[in-house]
Short mmCIF file of C-alpha atoms in Angstrom, two decimals:
data_model
loop_
_atom_site.label_atom_id
_atom_site.label_comp_id
_atom_site.label_asym_id
_atom_site.label_seq_id
_atom_site.Cartn_x
_atom_site.Cartn_y
_atom_site.Cartn_z
CA MET A 1 113.38 96.58 120.79
CA VAL A 2 113.75 98.78 123.94
CA GLN A 3 117.18 97.21 124.76
CA ALA A 4 118.02 97.14 121.05
CA ALA A 5 118.23 100.71 122.03
CA ARG A 6 120.68 100.69 124.06
CA GLU A 7 123.16 101.06 121.54
CA LEU A 8 121.45 104.75 120.79
CA LEU A 9 123.77 105.71 123.58
CA ALA A 10 126.88 105.10 122.00
CA VAL A 11 125.96 107.14 118.54
CA ARG A 12 127.58 110.47 118.03
CA SER A 13 125.12 112.30 115.69
CA PRO A 14 121.23 112.53 115.38
CA LEU A 15 121.48 111.39 112.00
CA ASP A 16 122.87 107.67 113.13
CA ALA A 17 120.41 107.60 115.88
CA GLU A 18 117.42 108.47 113.30
CA LEU A 19 118.44 105.58 110.76
CA MET A 20 118.89 103.30 113.67
CA VAL A 21 114.86 103.99 114.82
CA SER A 22 113.58 104.26 111.66
CA ASP A 23 115.15 100.44 110.46
CA MET A 24 113.52 99.65 113.91
CA VAL A 25 110.25 100.73 113.41
CA GLY A 26 110.30 99.45 109.74
CA ALA A 27 110.29 95.99 111.41
CA TRP A 28 106.43 95.90 110.90
CA TRP A 29 105.75 98.22 108.02
CA GLY A 30 103.46 96.88 105.72
CA ARG A 31 102.58 93.96 107.67
CA LYS A 32 98.88 93.08 109.03
CA VAL A 33 98.24 92.15 112.43
CA ARG A 34 95.00 90.80 113.43
CA GLY A 35 92.42 93.02 115.89
CA GLY A 36 94.19 96.75 114.70
CA ASP A 37 96.10 98.62 113.00
CA VAL A 38 99.79 97.52 113.23
CA GLU A 39 100.71 100.78 113.54
CA GLN A 40 98.47 100.84 117.17
CA VAL A 41 99.07 97.56 118.19
CA LEU A 42 103.18 97.48 117.69
CA GLY A 43 103.79 101.15 117.34
CA GLU A 44 101.91 102.64 120.15
CA GLY A 45 102.63 99.42 122.21
CA LEU A 46 106.24 100.80 121.74
CA VAL A 47 105.91 103.78 122.81
CA ASP A 48 104.00 102.71 126.33
CA TYR A 49 106.43 99.88 127.10
CA ALA A 50 109.69 102.05 126.64
CA ALA A 51 108.01 105.02 128.92
CA LYS A 52 107.43 102.24 131.27
CA ALA A 53 110.90 101.15 131.14
CA GLY A 54 112.02 104.42 132.42
CA THR A 55 115.62 103.90 131.43
CA PRO A 56 118.22 106.54 129.38
CA ALA A 57 118.02 103.69 126.27
CA SER A 58 114.04 104.13 126.40
CA LEU A 59 114.15 107.68 126.96
CA THR A 60 116.79 108.03 123.69
CA LEU A 61 113.84 105.51 122.13
CA LEU A 62 111.02 107.77 122.92
CA ILE A 63 112.82 110.95 121.77
CA CYS A 64 113.48 109.10 118.21
CA LEU A 65 109.59 107.84 118.12
CA ALA A 66 108.56 111.39 118.99
CA TYR A 67 110.04 112.35 115.80
CA LEU A 68 110.02 109.62 113.41
CA GLY A 69 106.88 107.97 114.43
CA THR A 70 103.24 108.47 112.89
CA ALA A 71 101.00 111.40 114.56
CA ARG A 72 99.40 109.10 117.40
CA GLN A 73 102.90 107.65 118.23
CA GLY A 74 104.70 111.11 117.92
CA ALA A 75 102.65 112.77 120.43
CA LYS A 76 102.36 109.99 123.04
CA ALA A 77 106.29 109.52 122.59
CA GLU A 78 106.86 113.21 123.03
CA GLY A 79 104.23 113.28 126.42
CA ALA A 80 106.16 110.39 127.92
CA ALA A 81 109.81 111.30 127.32
CA LEU A 82 109.16 114.77 128.90
CA ALA A 83 108.28 113.03 131.80
CA MET A 84 110.68 110.83 131.73
CA MET A 85 113.33 114.29 131.40
CA GLU A 86 111.16 115.87 133.83
CA SER A 87 111.77 113.06 136.44
CA GLY A 88 116.27 113.15 136.04
CA VAL A 89 116.09 110.61 133.38
CA ALA A 90 119.74 111.19 131.57
CA ARG A 91 119.63 111.49 127.80
CA PRO A 92 122.43 111.87 125.12
CA GLY A 93 123.86 115.28 123.94
CA TRP A 94 122.48 114.94 120.46
CA ALA A 95 118.78 114.45 121.64
CA ASP A 96 117.60 118.11 121.35
CA ARG A 97 118.93 118.14 117.65
CA VAL A 98 116.78 114.83 116.27
CA GLY A 99 114.58 115.79 113.61
CA ALA A 100 115.92 119.46 113.85
CA VAL A 101 116.81 120.07 110.08
CA LYS A 102 116.65 122.12 107.02
CA PRO A 103 116.73 121.60 103.56
CA THR A 104 119.07 123.09 101.03
CA GLY A 105 118.22 121.31 97.84
CA CYS A 106 115.93 119.01 95.96
CA TYR A 107 116.67 117.67 92.84
CA VAL A 108 115.28 114.80 90.52
CA SER A 109 116.93 112.70 88.04
CA ARG A 110 114.25 111.40 85.02
CA ASP A 111 114.41 108.86 82.06
CA ALA A 112 113.14 110.37 78.69
CA TYR A 113 110.30 107.75 78.93
CA GLY A 114 108.91 109.50 82.05
CA ASP A 115 108.87 105.60 83.67
CA GLN A 116 110.96 106.21 86.89
CA ASP A 117 112.07 109.89 89.33
CA THR A 118 114.75 109.54 91.08
CA VAL A 119 114.39 112.54 93.53
CA ILE A 120 117.19 113.89 95.59
CA CYS A 121 116.74 116.06 98.50
CA THR A 122 119.42 116.98 100.37
CA PHE A 123 118.83 118.40 104.52
CA ALA A 124 121.72 119.74 106.83
CA TYR A 125 121.25 120.05 110.77
CA ARG A 126 120.47 123.17 112.60
CA TRP A 127 123.07 124.71 114.54
CA ASN A 128 123.50 126.82 117.80
CA GLU A 129 125.29 130.23 117.37
CA ASP A 130 127.22 128.63 119.84
CA SER A 131 128.09 125.21 118.13
CA THR A 132 130.66 124.40 115.88
CA PRO A 133 129.18 123.25 112.69
CA ARG A 134 130.63 120.39 111.15
CA HIS A 135 129.11 121.03 107.64
CA ASN A 136 130.50 117.65 105.48
CA GLN A 137 129.38 115.50 108.53
CA ASP A 138 126.06 117.28 109.09
CA ARG A 139 124.60 117.34 105.80
CA HIS A 140 123.12 114.21 103.78
CA ALA A 141 120.20 113.50 101.54
CA LEU A 142 117.06 111.50 101.38
CA VAL A 143 117.02 109.17 97.83
CA MET A 144 113.57 107.98 96.76
CA VAL A 145 112.86 106.23 93.81
CA VAL A 146 109.07 106.86 92.11
CA ASP A 147 108.05 104.13 89.82
CA HIS A 148 105.08 105.81 87.35
CA ASN A 149 104.28 102.33 85.86
CA MET A 150 103.55 101.10 89.29
CA SER A 151 100.66 103.66 90.16
CA GLY A 152 103.33 106.68 90.74
CA MET A 153 104.28 104.56 94.22
CA ALA A 154 107.59 104.87 96.17
CA ARG A 155 109.73 101.91 95.16
CA ASP A 156 113.29 102.52 96.95
CA ALA A 157 114.87 104.56 99.22
CA TRP A 158 118.27 105.30 100.80
CA VAL A 159 120.12 107.94 102.71
CA SER A 160 123.79 109.35 101.82
CA SER A 161 126.28 110.80 103.66
CA GLN A 162 128.09 111.95 100.22
CA VAL A 163 125.97 114.88 98.98
CA ASP A 164 128.21 116.18 96.70
CA LYS A 165 129.47 113.31 95.24
CA LEU A 166 126.20 112.22 94.72
CA LEU A 167 124.87 114.71 92.86
CA GLU A 168 127.89 115.38 90.46
CA GLN A 169 128.05 111.72 89.78
CA ALA A 170 124.18 112.60 88.81
CA ARG A 171 124.82 115.40 87.05
CA ALA A 172 127.36 113.65 85.13
CA GLU A 173 125.20 110.10 83.86
CA ALA A 174 122.63 112.78 82.24
CA ALA A 175 125.05 115.02 80.42
CA GLY A 176 126.53 111.58 78.62
CA ASN A 177 123.00 110.34 78.10
CA PRO A 178 120.55 111.65 75.56
CA MET A 179 117.89 109.35 78.00
CA LEU A 180 118.34 111.22 81.30
CA LEU A 181 117.27 114.42 82.28
CA PHE A 182 118.68 115.77 85.58
CA GLU A 183 117.09 119.37 87.32
CA GLU A 184 116.95 121.10 90.33
CA ILE A 185 112.78 121.49 91.51
CA GLU A 186 111.30 123.49 94.07
CA PRO A 187 111.27 121.94 97.20
CA GLN A 188 107.11 122.40 97.41
CA GLN A 189 106.97 120.13 93.99
CA ALA A 190 109.65 117.13 95.39
CA ARG A 191 107.49 117.08 98.96
CA ALA A 192 103.87 116.59 97.01
CA LEU A 193 105.86 113.92 94.37
CA LEU A 194 107.05 112.04 97.33
CA GLU A 195 104.05 112.18 99.53
CA SER A 196 101.58 111.34 97.19
CA ALA A 197 104.16 108.21 96.06
CA MET A 198 104.69 106.97 99.71
CA LYS A 199 100.81 106.93 99.63
CA ALA A 200 100.55 104.81 96.55
CA THR A 201 102.89 102.59 97.82
CA ARG A 202 100.40 102.26 100.95
CA GLU A 203 97.33 101.98 99.27
CA PRO A 204 97.83 98.00 97.43
CA LYS A 205 96.45 95.19 99.65
CA THR A 206 98.85 92.47 98.74
CA THR A 207 102.50 93.01 99.70
CA PRO A 208 103.70 96.40 97.46
CA PRO A 209 106.99 95.63 95.35
CA VAL A 210 109.66 97.27 97.18
CA SER A 211 113.24 97.09 97.54
CA ASP A 212 114.29 94.93 100.28
CA SER A 213 115.43 98.52 102.20
CA TYR A 214 112.56 100.58 101.67
CA SER A 215 111.09 99.80 104.88
CA ALA A 216 113.77 100.54 107.06
CA TYR A 217 114.00 104.01 105.62
CA HIS A 218 109.91 104.75 105.49
CA ALA A 219 109.85 106.22 109.02
CA PHE A 220 112.88 108.33 107.92
CA ALA A 221 111.77 109.77 105.00
CA ARG A 222 107.80 110.42 106.41
CA ALA A 223 109.49 112.44 108.74
CA ARG A 224 111.90 114.53 106.27
CA LEU A 225 109.44 115.15 103.99
CA LYS A 226 107.82 117.35 106.56
CA ALA A 227 110.79 119.46 107.02
CA LEU A 228 109.85 120.74 103.21
CA PRO A 229 107.86 123.12 102.86
CA PRO A 230 104.00 122.21 101.80
CA GLY A 231 102.70 123.32 98.49
CA ARG A 232 100.67 122.62 95.67
CA LYS A 233 99.42 119.03 96.04
CA ARG A 234 100.58 117.50 92.43
CA PRO A 235 99.71 113.81 92.36
CA ALA A 236 102.86 113.23 90.19
CA PRO A 237 104.48 113.20 88.37
CA LEU A 238 106.18 116.21 87.96
CA HIS A 239 105.05 117.13 84.36
CA ILE A 240 101.17 116.29 83.78
CA GLU A 241 99.19 117.34 80.76
CA ALA A 242 95.74 118.49 81.57
CA PRO A 243 92.97 116.12 82.47
CA TYR A 244 91.46 114.32 79.50
CA SER A 245 87.71 114.55 78.70
CA ARG A 246 86.02 112.24 76.59
CA GLU A 247 85.40 114.63 73.53
CA ARG A 248 89.75 115.35 74.11
CA ARG A 249 90.02 111.57 73.97
CA ALA A 250 87.62 110.98 71.03
CA MET A 251 89.81 114.06 68.95
CA LEU A 252 93.16 112.26 69.99
CA ALA A 253 91.68 108.86 68.66
CA ALA A 254 91.09 110.31 65.48
CA GLU A 255 94.62 112.24 65.12
CA PHE A 256 96.03 109.22 65.38
CA LEU A 257 94.01 107.17 62.86
CA ALA A 258 94.22 109.94 60.68
CA SER A 259 98.09 110.08 61.18
CA ASP A 260 100.93 108.46 58.71
CA ALA A 261 101.72 106.06 61.31
CA ALA A 262 98.34 104.29 61.51
CA GLU A 263 97.66 104.23 57.74
CA HIS A 264 98.69 100.42 57.33
CA LEU A 265 96.53 99.46 60.05
CA SER A 266 93.94 97.16 57.73
CA ASP A 267 90.78 97.31 60.00
CA PRO A 268 89.78 100.65 60.48
CA SER A 269 87.09 99.80 63.16
CA ALA A 270 88.83 97.19 65.15
CA ALA A 271 92.30 99.85 65.38
CA SER A 272 89.82 102.75 66.55
CA ARG A 273 88.42 100.46 69.59
CA CYS A 274 92.15 99.36 70.32
CA ALA A 275 93.52 103.17 70.63
CA ASP A 276 90.11 104.21 72.39
CA HIS A 277 91.85 101.39 74.84
CA ILE A 278 95.28 102.49 74.43
CA ILE A 279 94.03 106.07 75.45
CA ASP A 280 92.06 105.03 78.27
CA TYR A 281 94.98 103.00 79.82
CA GLY A 282 97.12 105.85 79.33
CA CYS A 283 94.41 108.61 80.98
CA GLU A 284 93.26 106.28 84.19
CA GLN A 285 96.46 104.34 84.69
CA ASP A 286 99.61 107.04 84.08
CA PHE A 287 98.39 109.96 85.14
CA GLY A 288 96.77 111.14 82.63
CA ARG A 289 99.24 110.92 80.12
CA PRO A 290 98.37 109.02 76.86
CA LEU A 291 101.11 109.97 74.76
CA ARG A 292 103.68 108.51 77.00
CA VAL A 293 104.98 105.37 75.56
CA SER A 294 107.98 103.41 76.82
CA PRO A 295 108.96 99.47 76.79
CA THR A 296 108.00 98.94 80.04
CA LYS A 297 104.73 100.89 79.95
CA CYS A 298 103.68 99.00 76.78
CA GLU A 299 104.55 95.62 77.95
CA THR A 300 102.07 96.30 80.98
CA PHE A 301 100.05 97.71 79.12
CA LEU A 302 99.57 94.77 76.61
CA LEU A 303 100.50 91.60 78.75
CA ASP A 304 99.17 92.71 82.09
CA TRP A 305 96.49 95.48 82.12
CA LEU A 306 94.15 94.31 79.25
CA PRO A 307 94.30 90.46 79.93
CA ARG A 308 92.89 91.39 83.16
CA LYS A 309 90.64 94.33 82.70
CA VAL A 310 89.22 93.96 78.87
CA MET A 311 87.24 91.99 76.52
CA LEU A 312 88.46 92.43 73.70
CA SER A 313 86.99 91.19 70.40
CA GLN A 314 88.92 88.72 67.99
CA ALA A 315 89.49 91.62 65.39
CA GLU A 316 90.69 93.54 68.38
CA GLN A 317 93.06 90.42 69.89
CA GLU A 318 94.28 90.72 66.57
CA ALA A 319 94.53 94.37 65.70
CA MET A 320 95.69 95.25 69.04
CA PRO A 321 99.90 94.77 68.82
CA HIS A 322 99.93 96.46 65.27
CA ALA A 323 97.85 99.40 66.42
CA LEU A 324 100.23 99.90 69.95
CA SER A 325 102.89 99.80 67.12
CA ALA A 326 101.52 102.23 65.55
CA TRP A 327 100.46 104.16 68.48
CA VAL A 328 104.31 104.64 69.92
CA ARG A 329 105.38 106.23 66.47
CA PHE A 330 102.39 108.64 66.59
CA ALA A 331 103.29 109.64 69.99
CA ALA A 332 106.91 109.57 69.79
CA ALA A 333 106.53 112.44 67.26
CA ARG A 334 104.24 113.97 69.17
CA THR A 335 106.54 114.40 72.12
CA GLY A 336 109.99 114.13 71.33
CA LEU A 337 110.94 110.60 72.38
CA PRO A 338 114.65 110.40 70.99
CA GLU A 339 115.32 107.69 68.87
CA GLN A 340 117.24 105.46 70.53
CA GLY A 341 114.16 105.62 72.57
CA LEU A 342 111.64 105.05 69.79
CA LYS A 343 113.19 101.92 68.83
CA ALA A 344 113.39 100.12 72.25
CA THR A 345 109.85 101.31 72.72
CA LEU A 346 109.34 99.39 69.22
CA ASP A 347 111.47 96.33 70.45
CA ALA A 348 109.53 95.95 73.55
CA VAL A 349 106.44 95.91 71.84
CA TRP A 350 107.01 93.38 69.28
CA GLU A 351 109.08 91.07 71.66
CA ALA A 352 105.74 91.16 73.86
CA ILE A 353 103.25 90.53 70.20
CA GLY A 354 104.69 86.42 70.87
CA LYS A 355 103.34 86.56 74.39
CA PHE A 356 100.56 88.09 73.92
CA PRO A 357 98.19 85.42 72.81
CA GLU A 358 99.08 83.21 75.40
CA ALA A 359 98.57 85.98 78.04
CA TYR A 360 94.89 87.53 76.43
CA ARG A 361 92.91 84.12 77.49
CA ASP A 362 89.57 85.07 75.38
CA PRO A 363 86.83 84.57 77.85
CA THR A 364 84.66 83.16 75.61
CA SER A 365 87.47 80.25 75.96
CA PHE A 366 86.03 80.01 79.27
CA GLY A 367 83.12 78.05 77.71
CA LEU A 368 80.52 81.32 78.03
CA ASP A 369 79.47 82.48 75.20
CA ARG A 370 79.44 86.27 74.14
CA PRO A 371 75.95 87.31 74.29
CA LEU A 372 76.60 85.97 77.85
CA LEU A 373 79.77 87.78 78.56
CA GLU A 374 78.10 90.96 77.21
CA ARG A 375 75.42 91.10 79.01
CA LEU A 376 77.87 90.02 82.09
CA LEU A 377 80.64 92.77 80.42
CA PRO A 378 78.84 95.87 79.17
CA ASP A 379 81.28 97.93 80.52
CA GLY A 380 83.88 95.68 78.86
CA ASP A 381 85.34 95.44 82.34
CA LEU A 382 86.78 91.95 82.45
CA SER A 383 88.25 92.15 85.84
CA ALA A 384 84.43 92.32 86.96
CA LEU A 385 83.11 88.89 85.09
CA ALA A 386 84.32 86.38 88.21
CA ARG A 387 82.05 88.86 90.93
CA ARG A 388 79.44 89.53 88.43
CA ALA A 389 78.60 85.73 87.58
CA PHE A 390 78.94 84.90 91.60
CA ALA A 391 76.33 87.52 91.95
CA PHE A 392 73.98 86.47 89.06
CA PRO A 393 74.07 82.86 88.61
CA PHE A 394 70.81 82.19 86.86
CA LEU A 395 71.00 83.88 83.38
CA GLN A 396 70.47 81.46 81.01
CA GLY A 397 67.46 78.77 80.26
CA VAL A 398 63.72 79.24 81.39
CA HIS A 399 62.45 79.29 84.73
CA ASN A 400 58.37 79.57 85.18
CA GLY A 401 58.04 81.14 81.77
CA VAL A 402 60.55 83.82 82.39
CA ASP A 403 63.07 83.81 80.03
CA LEU A 404 66.43 84.47 81.58
CA ASP A 405 68.80 85.11 78.66
CA ARG A 406 66.72 88.06 78.32
CA LEU A 407 67.30 89.42 81.62
CA ASN A 408 69.73 92.25 81.96
CA PRO A 409 71.17 92.13 85.13
CA ALA A 410 72.62 95.41 84.77
CA ASP A 411 68.54 96.53 84.81
CA GLU A 412 67.79 97.35 88.36
CA ALA A 413 64.09 95.73 87.18
CA ASP A 414 65.76 92.47 85.89
CA ARG A 415 68.09 92.60 88.59
CA ARG A 416 65.38 92.07 91.42
CA THR A 417 63.56 89.20 88.91
CA LEU A 418 66.94 87.35 88.74
CA LEU A 419 67.18 87.50 92.69
CA GLU A 420 63.72 86.50 92.99
CA ILE A 421 64.52 83.85 90.77
CA ASP A 422 67.70 82.50 92.93
CA HIS A 423 64.91 82.52 96.50
CA VAL A 424 62.31 80.44 94.95
CA GLY A 425 60.27 80.28 97.99
CA GLU A 426 61.78 83.41 99.93
CA ILE A 427 58.77 86.45 100.57
CA ASP A 428 60.44 88.31 102.90
CA GLU A 429 61.33 91.45 100.86
CA GLU A 430 63.30 92.73 103.02
CA HIS A 431 65.98 90.07 103.16
CA LEU A 432 65.48 89.99 99.59
CA ALA A 433 66.08 94.00 99.58
CA TRP A 434 69.60 93.10 101.54
CA HIS A 435 70.66 90.40 98.28
CA GLU A 436 69.59 93.36 96.08
CA GLU A 437 72.32 95.74 98.23
CA ILE A 438 75.17 92.95 97.98
CA ALA A 439 74.70 91.95 94.29
CA THR A 440 74.54 95.78 93.43
CA ARG A 441 77.50 96.55 95.31
CA LEU A 442 79.06 93.08 93.80
CA TRP A 443 78.50 94.28 90.54
CA GLU A 444 80.11 97.52 90.99
CA GLY A 445 82.87 96.36 92.63
CA ASP A 446 82.46 98.99 96.02
CA PRO A 447 83.89 98.37 98.04
CA PRO A 448 86.56 96.03 96.59
CA GLN A 449 86.55 94.38 100.03
CA LEU A 450 83.01 92.58 99.51
CA TRP A 451 84.52 90.57 96.77
CA GLU A 452 88.23 89.40 98.08
CA ALA A 453 85.82 88.79 101.46
CA ALA A 454 83.49 86.41 99.40
CA GLN A 455 86.72 84.99 97.96
CA ARG A 456 88.32 83.88 100.89
CA LEU A 457 85.10 82.11 102.22
CA LEU A 458 84.58 80.34 99.14
CA ASP A 459 88.28 79.18 99.22
CA LEU A 460 87.53 77.67 102.49
CA GLY A 461 84.68 75.69 101.04
CA HIS A 462 81.64 77.65 102.08
CA ASP A 463 78.12 77.49 99.96
CA ARG A 464 77.86 80.48 98.29
CA HIS A 465 74.32 80.89 99.89
CA ASP A 466 76.32 80.87 103.30
CA VAL A 467 78.71 83.74 101.72
CA LEU A 468 76.08 86.13 100.79
CA HIS A 469 74.39 85.94 104.36
CA VAL A 470 77.57 86.93 105.87
CA LEU A 471 77.73 89.61 103.50
CA ILE A 472 74.53 90.58 104.70
CA GLU A 473 75.03 90.66 108.09
CA ILE A 474 78.18 92.39 107.74
CA ALA A 475 76.35 95.23 105.87
CA GLU A 476 73.82 95.37 107.61
CA ARG A 477 75.78 95.55 110.93
CA ILE A 478 77.98 98.46 109.92
CA GLY A 479 75.31 100.60 108.37
CA GLY A 480 76.39 103.49 105.41
CA ASP A 481 80.09 104.12 106.80
CA PRO A 482 82.51 102.94 104.01
CA GLU A 483 85.98 103.16 106.03
CA GLU A 484 84.26 100.41 109.15
CA LEU A 485 82.20 98.20 106.00
CA ALA A 486 85.99 97.78 104.70
CA ALA A 487 87.54 96.89 107.94
CA ALA A 488 85.24 94.45 109.04
CA LEU A 489 85.22 92.78 106.05
CA ASP A 490 89.23 92.87 105.80
CA ASP A 491 88.62 91.44 109.19
CA ILE A 492 86.61 88.45 107.97
CA ALA A 493 88.74 85.31 107.76
CA ASP A 494 85.78 82.37 108.46
CA ILE A 495 82.42 82.10 108.44
CA PRO A 496 81.13 82.45 112.32
CA ASP A 497 79.43 79.68 113.94
CA GLU A 498 76.54 82.00 114.79
CA ILE A 499 75.68 82.80 110.65
#
C-alpha cells in the first residue's frame, strides 16, 4: 500500500487523492482478523509503517488517512504527518485542501413504498482568497442508497462530479413517475439518516449484502458526513410515526378487523393473531411503520421473517396469506399508496402464497409435539427453539419420580430442577449456579454470541457438556462486562486443551 501511494503524487486534486485512499483502505472493510480489530491491526499498522517509510508518497498517504481514517487512525496519522513535514519531507500542493469541504445541498429520492432512500449530498472545496475557483471541477456529490427492508442499512455508495446532471436526472425521473418523490432535505436530516444507515451496515455478524463498490467509498462517506452539521438524531427513515405502544397496536388491529378490507376473513380469531404478527413486524423491524406496505416488505415478512421467528398454529398458517392481503388493502387506503403500488403489492403477496407452505415448516414436523413446543417457546419466538432445546434437553418422561412434562423451563424453580437432573451426582452448588447462568442466557439469547459460539463448537464434534463448560469458563473469567464477553465468545474457534 505504501508503494501504491506513489500514484498519489501524480494526481491533480484532493478529491482524486481522497477517493484513491478510500478505495485502498476499503480492501479490509468488513473483514475480520484474529487477535484484534481489523481497523487496529491493518489500519493503524499502515499508519505506523507509512510513518517509518518517511517518503513523499507515504506522507501524502498519511495526510489522506488523517482525514479518512478512524478516530485513532486519524490522530496517529496527523501526528506522524506533522513530524515528517517538520523534517522537510515534500508534499503535493493540494495536500492542505484534503477534506476542506463545505456542504452545498442535500436531497433524497424516495420510492412511494418507503423501501429505499437514495440520498445525495453535494459538496465543494473551500478556496483561499488568492485562489481561482474552478466551480464545475470543484463540486461533487456523495450518493448513498439506504434500504429500509434491510434494517435501514446503507447498501450502496458512489461519488459523482457531474452534480448538475445528477440532480436534473433525479428531478426528471420523479416528475414523470407517481411512485417516486424527489425533494431537498436539511443537511442535519441527511447526516442523521446516513450515519444511522452506515451503523446498521456494520452491525451484522455476517458480511452485509452491500454493492461491490460500497467498501471502496465507505471511508470517504464516513468522513464527508462529518462535514454536515449535526442535528437531532433520527434512526431512519426520514418519515417516522410516533412509537406504537401495546395499546395502540391493539387499537390498530381492532380497526383493521372491523374494516371492509377484512370482512371476507373467515376465521376472526386466527385473523386477529395474524394481524398482531403483521403489526409487530412493522413496529419492531420497520422503524415503527406497520402501515407501510410494499412487494419486498410483504415477501420478506411472509417468506423470511415468519418462518424464522414465529410459531404459528395450523389455523394461523392457513389464515396468514389472506390476512396479509387484506392488511395491504387496509394499509394502502390509510397511507394513500397509489393504485399502481397497491396492485404490485397484492400481486407480490399472491405470488408468495404459493411459496409460503414450503417456506414455513411447522415446528411440529420436526418430531416435537405442540405442548413441548409451547413450553420451549412461550413467547412464540421460533428462532429460539434450537438454543433452548440445547440448554434444556430433558423435558419429557419421568426421572426419580419427577414428571418432566410438568416442569416449565421458563420458571426459575423448575429450571433449577431440570439442571439438577441434567447433573446427576454433582453436588457443587457453585458449578450448578454457573450452569443456571448459562442456561438463562441461552434461553434469553443474551448475548447472541453465546449460542453462535456453542454452534461452532458443536459443529466441530465436541460434546454438549464440554461446550457448556467452555462457555462457563469464559463467562466466569470475563465477569459482567457485556462487550468483553461478546468479544471473547466471538474469538472462540475450538475448545482449548486445558478445558
